[in-house]
Structures are given as C-alpha cells and as structure tokens.
PDB file of C-alpha atoms in Angstrom:
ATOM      1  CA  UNK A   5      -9.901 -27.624 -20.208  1.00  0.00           C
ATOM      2  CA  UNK A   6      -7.195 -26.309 -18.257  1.00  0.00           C
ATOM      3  CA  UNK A   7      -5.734 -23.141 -17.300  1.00  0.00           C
ATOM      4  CA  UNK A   8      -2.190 -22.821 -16.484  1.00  0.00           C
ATOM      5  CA  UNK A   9      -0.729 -19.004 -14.924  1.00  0.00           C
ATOM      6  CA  UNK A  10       2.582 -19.174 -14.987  1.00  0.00           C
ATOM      7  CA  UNK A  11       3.485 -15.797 -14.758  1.00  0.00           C
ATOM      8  CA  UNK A  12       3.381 -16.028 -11.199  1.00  0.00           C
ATOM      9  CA  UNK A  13       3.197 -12.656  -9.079  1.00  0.00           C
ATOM     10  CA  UNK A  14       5.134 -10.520 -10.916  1.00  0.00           C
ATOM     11  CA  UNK A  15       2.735  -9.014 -12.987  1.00  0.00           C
ATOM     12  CA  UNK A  16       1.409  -5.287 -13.880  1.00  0.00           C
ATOM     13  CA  UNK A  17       2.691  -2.853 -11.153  1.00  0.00           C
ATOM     14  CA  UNK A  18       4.426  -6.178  -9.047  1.00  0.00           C
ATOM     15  CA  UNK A  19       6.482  -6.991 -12.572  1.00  0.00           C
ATOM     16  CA  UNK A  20       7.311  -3.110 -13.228  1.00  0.00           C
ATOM     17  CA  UNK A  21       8.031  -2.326  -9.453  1.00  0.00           C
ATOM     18  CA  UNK A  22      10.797  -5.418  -9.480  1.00  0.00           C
ATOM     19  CA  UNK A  23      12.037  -4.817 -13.049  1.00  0.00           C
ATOM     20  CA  UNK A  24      12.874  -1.079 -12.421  1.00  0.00           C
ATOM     21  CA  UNK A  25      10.603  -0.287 -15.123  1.00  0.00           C
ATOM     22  CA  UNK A  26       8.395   3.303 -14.901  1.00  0.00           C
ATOM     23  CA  UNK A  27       5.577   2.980 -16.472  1.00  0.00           C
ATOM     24  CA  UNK A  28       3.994   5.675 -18.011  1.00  0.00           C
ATOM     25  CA  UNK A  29       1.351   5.549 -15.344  1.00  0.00           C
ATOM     26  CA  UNK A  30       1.481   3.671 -12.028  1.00  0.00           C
ATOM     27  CA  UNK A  31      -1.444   1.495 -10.895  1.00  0.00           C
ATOM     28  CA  UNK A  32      -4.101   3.238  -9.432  1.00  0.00           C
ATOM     29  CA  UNK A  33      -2.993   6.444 -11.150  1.00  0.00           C
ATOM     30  CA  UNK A  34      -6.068   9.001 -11.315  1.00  0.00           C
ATOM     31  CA  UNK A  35      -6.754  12.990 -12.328  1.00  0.00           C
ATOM     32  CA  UNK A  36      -8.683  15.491 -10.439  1.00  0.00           C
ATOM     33  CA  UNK A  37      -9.337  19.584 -10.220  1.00  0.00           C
ATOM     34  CA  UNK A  38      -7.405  19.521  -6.807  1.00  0.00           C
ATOM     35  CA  UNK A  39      -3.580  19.304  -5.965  1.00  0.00           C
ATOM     36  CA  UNK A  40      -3.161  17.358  -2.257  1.00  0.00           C
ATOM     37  CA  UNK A  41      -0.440  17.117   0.475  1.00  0.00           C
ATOM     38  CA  UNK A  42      -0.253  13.777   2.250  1.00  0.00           C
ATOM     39  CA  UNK A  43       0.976  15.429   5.635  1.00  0.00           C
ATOM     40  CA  UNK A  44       1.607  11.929   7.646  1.00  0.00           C
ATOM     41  CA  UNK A  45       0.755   8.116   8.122  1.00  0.00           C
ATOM     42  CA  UNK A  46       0.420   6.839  11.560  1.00  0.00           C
ATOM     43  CA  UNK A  47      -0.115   3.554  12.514  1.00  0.00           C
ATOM     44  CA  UNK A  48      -2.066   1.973  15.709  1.00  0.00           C
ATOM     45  CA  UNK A  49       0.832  -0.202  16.653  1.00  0.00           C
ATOM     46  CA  UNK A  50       4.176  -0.243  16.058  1.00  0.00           C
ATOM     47  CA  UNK A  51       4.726  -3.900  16.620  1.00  0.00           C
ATOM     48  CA  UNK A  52       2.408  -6.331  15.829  1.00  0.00           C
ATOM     49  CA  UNK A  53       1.315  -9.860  15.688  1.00  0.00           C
ATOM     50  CA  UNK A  54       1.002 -12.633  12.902  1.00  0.00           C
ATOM     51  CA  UNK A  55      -2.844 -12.750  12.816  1.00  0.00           C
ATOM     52  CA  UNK A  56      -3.038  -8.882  13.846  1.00  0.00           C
ATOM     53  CA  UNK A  57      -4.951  -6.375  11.162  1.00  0.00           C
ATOM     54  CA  UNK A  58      -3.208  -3.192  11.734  1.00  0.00           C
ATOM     55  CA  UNK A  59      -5.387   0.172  11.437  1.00  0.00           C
ATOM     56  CA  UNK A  60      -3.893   3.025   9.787  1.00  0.00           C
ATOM     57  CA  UNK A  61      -4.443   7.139  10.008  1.00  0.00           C
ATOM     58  CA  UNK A  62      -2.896   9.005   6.923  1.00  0.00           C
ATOM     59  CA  UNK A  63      -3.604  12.671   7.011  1.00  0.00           C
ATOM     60  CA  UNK A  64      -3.756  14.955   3.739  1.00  0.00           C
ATOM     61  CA  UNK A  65      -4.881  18.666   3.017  1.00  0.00           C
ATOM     62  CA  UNK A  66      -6.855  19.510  -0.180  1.00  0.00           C
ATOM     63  CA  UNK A  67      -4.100  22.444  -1.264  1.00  0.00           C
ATOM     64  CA  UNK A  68      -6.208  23.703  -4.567  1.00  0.00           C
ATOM     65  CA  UNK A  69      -9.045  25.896  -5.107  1.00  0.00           C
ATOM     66  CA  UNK A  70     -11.323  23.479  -5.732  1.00  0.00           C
ATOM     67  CA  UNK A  71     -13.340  20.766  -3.705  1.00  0.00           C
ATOM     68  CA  UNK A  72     -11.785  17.260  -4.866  1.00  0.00           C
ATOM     69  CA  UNK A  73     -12.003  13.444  -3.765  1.00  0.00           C
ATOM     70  CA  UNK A  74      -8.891  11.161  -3.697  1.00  0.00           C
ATOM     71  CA  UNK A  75      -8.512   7.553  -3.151  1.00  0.00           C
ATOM     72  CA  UNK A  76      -5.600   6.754  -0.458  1.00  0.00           C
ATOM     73  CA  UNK A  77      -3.703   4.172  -1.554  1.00  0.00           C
ATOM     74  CA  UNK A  78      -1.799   1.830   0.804  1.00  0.00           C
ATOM     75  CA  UNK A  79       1.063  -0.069   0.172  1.00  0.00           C
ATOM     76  CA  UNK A  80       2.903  -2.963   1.915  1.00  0.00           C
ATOM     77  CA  UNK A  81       7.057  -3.578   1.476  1.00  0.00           C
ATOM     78  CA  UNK A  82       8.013  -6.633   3.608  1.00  0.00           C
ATOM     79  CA  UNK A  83      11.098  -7.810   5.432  1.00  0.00           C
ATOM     80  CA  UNK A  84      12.932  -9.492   2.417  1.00  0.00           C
ATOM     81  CA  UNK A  85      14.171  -8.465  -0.801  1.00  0.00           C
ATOM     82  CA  UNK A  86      13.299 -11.876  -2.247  1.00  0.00           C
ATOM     83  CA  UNK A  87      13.459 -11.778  -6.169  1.00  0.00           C
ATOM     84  CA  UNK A  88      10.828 -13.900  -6.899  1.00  0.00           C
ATOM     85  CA  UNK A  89       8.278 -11.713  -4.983  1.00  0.00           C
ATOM     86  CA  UNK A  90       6.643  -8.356  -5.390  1.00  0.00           C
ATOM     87  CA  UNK A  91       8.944  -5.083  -3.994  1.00  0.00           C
ATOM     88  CA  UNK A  92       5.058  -3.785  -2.721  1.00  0.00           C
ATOM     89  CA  UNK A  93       1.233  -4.867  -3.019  1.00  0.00           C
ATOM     90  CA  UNK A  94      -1.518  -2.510  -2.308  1.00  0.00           C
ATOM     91  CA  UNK A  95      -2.270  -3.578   1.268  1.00  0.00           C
ATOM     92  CA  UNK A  96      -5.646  -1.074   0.986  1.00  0.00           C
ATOM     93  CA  UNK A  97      -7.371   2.444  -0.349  1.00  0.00           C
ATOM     94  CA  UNK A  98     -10.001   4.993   1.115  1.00  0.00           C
ATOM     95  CA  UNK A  99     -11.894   7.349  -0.174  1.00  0.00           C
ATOM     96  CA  UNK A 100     -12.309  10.803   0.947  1.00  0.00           C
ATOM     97  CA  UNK A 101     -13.303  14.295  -0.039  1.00  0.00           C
ATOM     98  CA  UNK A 102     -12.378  18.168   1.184  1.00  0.00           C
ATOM     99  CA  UNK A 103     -13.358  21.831   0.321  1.00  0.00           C
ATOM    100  CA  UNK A 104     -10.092  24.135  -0.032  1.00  0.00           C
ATOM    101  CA  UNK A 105      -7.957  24.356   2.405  1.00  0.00           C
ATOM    102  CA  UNK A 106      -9.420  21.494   4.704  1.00  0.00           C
ATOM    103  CA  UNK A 107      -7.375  18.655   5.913  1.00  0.00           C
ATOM    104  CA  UNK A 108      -9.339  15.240   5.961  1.00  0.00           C
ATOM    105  CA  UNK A 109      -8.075  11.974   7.324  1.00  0.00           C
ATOM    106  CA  UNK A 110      -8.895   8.218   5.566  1.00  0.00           C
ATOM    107  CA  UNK A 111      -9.233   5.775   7.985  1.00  0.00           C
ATOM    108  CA  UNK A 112      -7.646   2.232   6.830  1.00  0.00           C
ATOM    109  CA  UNK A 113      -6.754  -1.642   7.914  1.00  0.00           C
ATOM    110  CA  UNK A 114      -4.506  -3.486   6.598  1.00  0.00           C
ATOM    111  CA  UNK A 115      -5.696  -7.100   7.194  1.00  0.00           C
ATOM    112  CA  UNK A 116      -3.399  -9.615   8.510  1.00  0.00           C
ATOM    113  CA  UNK A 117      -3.264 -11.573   5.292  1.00  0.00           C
ATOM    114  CA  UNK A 118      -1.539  -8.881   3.513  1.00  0.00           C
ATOM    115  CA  UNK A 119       1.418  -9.461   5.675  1.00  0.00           C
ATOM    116  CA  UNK A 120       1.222 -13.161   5.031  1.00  0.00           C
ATOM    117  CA  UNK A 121       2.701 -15.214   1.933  1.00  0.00           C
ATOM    118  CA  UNK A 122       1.612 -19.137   1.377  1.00  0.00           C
ATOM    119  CA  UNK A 123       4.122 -21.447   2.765  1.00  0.00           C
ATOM    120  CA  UNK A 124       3.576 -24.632   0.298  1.00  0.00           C
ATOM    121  CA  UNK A 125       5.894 -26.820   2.672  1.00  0.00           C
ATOM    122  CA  UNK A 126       4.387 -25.633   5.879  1.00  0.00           C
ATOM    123  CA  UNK A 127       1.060 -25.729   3.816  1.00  0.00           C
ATOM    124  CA  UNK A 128      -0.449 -22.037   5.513  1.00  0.00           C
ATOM    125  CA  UNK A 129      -0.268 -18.549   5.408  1.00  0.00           C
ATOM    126  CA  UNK A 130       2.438 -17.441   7.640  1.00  0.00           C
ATOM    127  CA  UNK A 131       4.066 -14.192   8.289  1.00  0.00           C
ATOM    128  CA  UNK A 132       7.641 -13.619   8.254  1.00  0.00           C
ATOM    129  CA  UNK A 133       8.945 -11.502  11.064  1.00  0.00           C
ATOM    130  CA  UNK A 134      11.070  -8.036  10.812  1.00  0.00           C
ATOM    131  CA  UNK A 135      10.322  -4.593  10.003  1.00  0.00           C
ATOM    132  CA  UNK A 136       7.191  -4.104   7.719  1.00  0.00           C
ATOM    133  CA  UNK A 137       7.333  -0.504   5.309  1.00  0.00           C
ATOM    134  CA  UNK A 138       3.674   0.722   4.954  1.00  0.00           C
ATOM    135  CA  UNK A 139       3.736   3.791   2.113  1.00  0.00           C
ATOM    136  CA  UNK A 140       0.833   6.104   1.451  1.00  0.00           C
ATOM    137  CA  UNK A 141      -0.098   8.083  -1.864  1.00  0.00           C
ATOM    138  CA  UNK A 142      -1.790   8.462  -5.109  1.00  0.00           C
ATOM    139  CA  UNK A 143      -0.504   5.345  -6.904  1.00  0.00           C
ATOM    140  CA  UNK A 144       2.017   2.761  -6.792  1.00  0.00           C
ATOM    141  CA  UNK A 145       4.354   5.290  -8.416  1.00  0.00           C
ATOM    142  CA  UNK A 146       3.753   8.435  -6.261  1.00  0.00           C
ATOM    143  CA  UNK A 147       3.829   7.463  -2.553  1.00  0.00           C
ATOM    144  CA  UNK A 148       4.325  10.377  -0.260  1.00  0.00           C
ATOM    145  CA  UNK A 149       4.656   9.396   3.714  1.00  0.00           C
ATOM    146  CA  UNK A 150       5.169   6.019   5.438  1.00  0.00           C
ATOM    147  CA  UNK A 151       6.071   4.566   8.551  1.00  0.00           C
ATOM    148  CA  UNK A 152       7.559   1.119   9.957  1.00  0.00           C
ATOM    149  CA  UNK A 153       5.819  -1.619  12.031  1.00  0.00           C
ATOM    150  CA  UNK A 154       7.671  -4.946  13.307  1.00  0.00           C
ATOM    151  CA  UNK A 155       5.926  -8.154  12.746  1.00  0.00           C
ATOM    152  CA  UNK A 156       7.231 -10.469  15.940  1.00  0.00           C
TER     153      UNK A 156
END
C-alpha cells in the first residue's frame, strides 16, 4: 500500500497558529498547583551560523504557595512570513521544578536543524538568513519573553 500526507505542515498548532484560529487549548497546554513568572530568555549568541545549535537560558520564579514543575517550552519564528509554512514550531522544552518563592532556570538548545527548512531544488537543509524570534512559555498559545538572534 501507499500512504499519501498531503496536508503538508500546517497541521495542529502549525494550521491554527497560520489560520488565526485559538484553540481552546494551545499545544503543550498543561495544569499545575503553582502560578509562574517567566522573568527573561537569553540567548548564548546573538548572531549565529547555519550549522550552529544555539543554547538558551530562560529564567522563571515559582510565584504560588506551592512547590510545582513546569515544562519550558521553546518556540522558533523565522525570517519570512511565507504562507505555506508554519508562523512557529517548538524548537525545544525543559523541565524544571521550585519551592515558593524560588527562581529556577531551564537550560535549552535549539539544534541547528530547527532553523533549517528542506530545499527540494538545492536538495539539503539550508537555513535562510535574517533575524530569528525565539519565544518562551507554557504553550504555543501563552508565550511570555523572547529575544532575537541573526542567522548570517
């Protein structure tokens, strides 16, 4: 047999993000016992190469009164405003935990890859230059710091 996708990448959060759509939850949407502050995102480099993974710092306080985990989620928003692709992918996610009152930092990479998109006429990955949006939160609907790198 054969399989055929033809939906291409516009689907789930990719199709809803493009469409304007809200969903009644966005991907990676989660509940805890804890309310958190994402207090900043700060990246190793701000200008990076093609086949450069870029490491991230985002910084957030646990601001309830109870101990709580989150998963950091990452997200990537290239150069373009191309139609046919994705606004943002989830470029990565960490896990961490705090008591009250503590501020914790996740420690991320976003691998070279996610910057890339498949040339079919070129036939390889390739990265298009220009300013690169990276966006930190709790899920592709709630993102709550970012910061700009420029892929030369």
């Amino acid at each position: 047999g054969k399989l055929v996708y033809s939906e291409g990448l516009l689907v789930g959060y990719r199709g809803y993000d493009r469409s304007g759509t809200d969903p009644l939850f966005g991907f990676g949407h989660g509940l805890g016992y804890t309310q958190w502050e994402y207090e900043s995102i700060e990246a190793a480099a701000t200008s990076i190469g093609s086949g450069d993974d870029l490491d991230l710092l985002v910084k957030l306080r646990n601001r309830g009164a109870r101990a709580g985990r989150e998963v950091v989620q990452v997200y990537l928003e290239g150069p373009d405003d191309d139609p046919s692709r994705p606004v943002r992918i989830l470029a990565g996610f960490a896990n961490v935990a705090a008591e009250p009152g503590a501020q914790v930092t996740a420690r991320l990479s976003v691998p070279s890859r996610a910057f890339a998109r498949y040339d079919e006429g070129l036939g390889r990955w390739d990265a298009e230059p220009g300013a690169y949006t990276i966006r930190a939160g709790r899920s592709s609907r709630d993102l709550r710091v970012s910061v700009e790198v420029v892929m030369r």
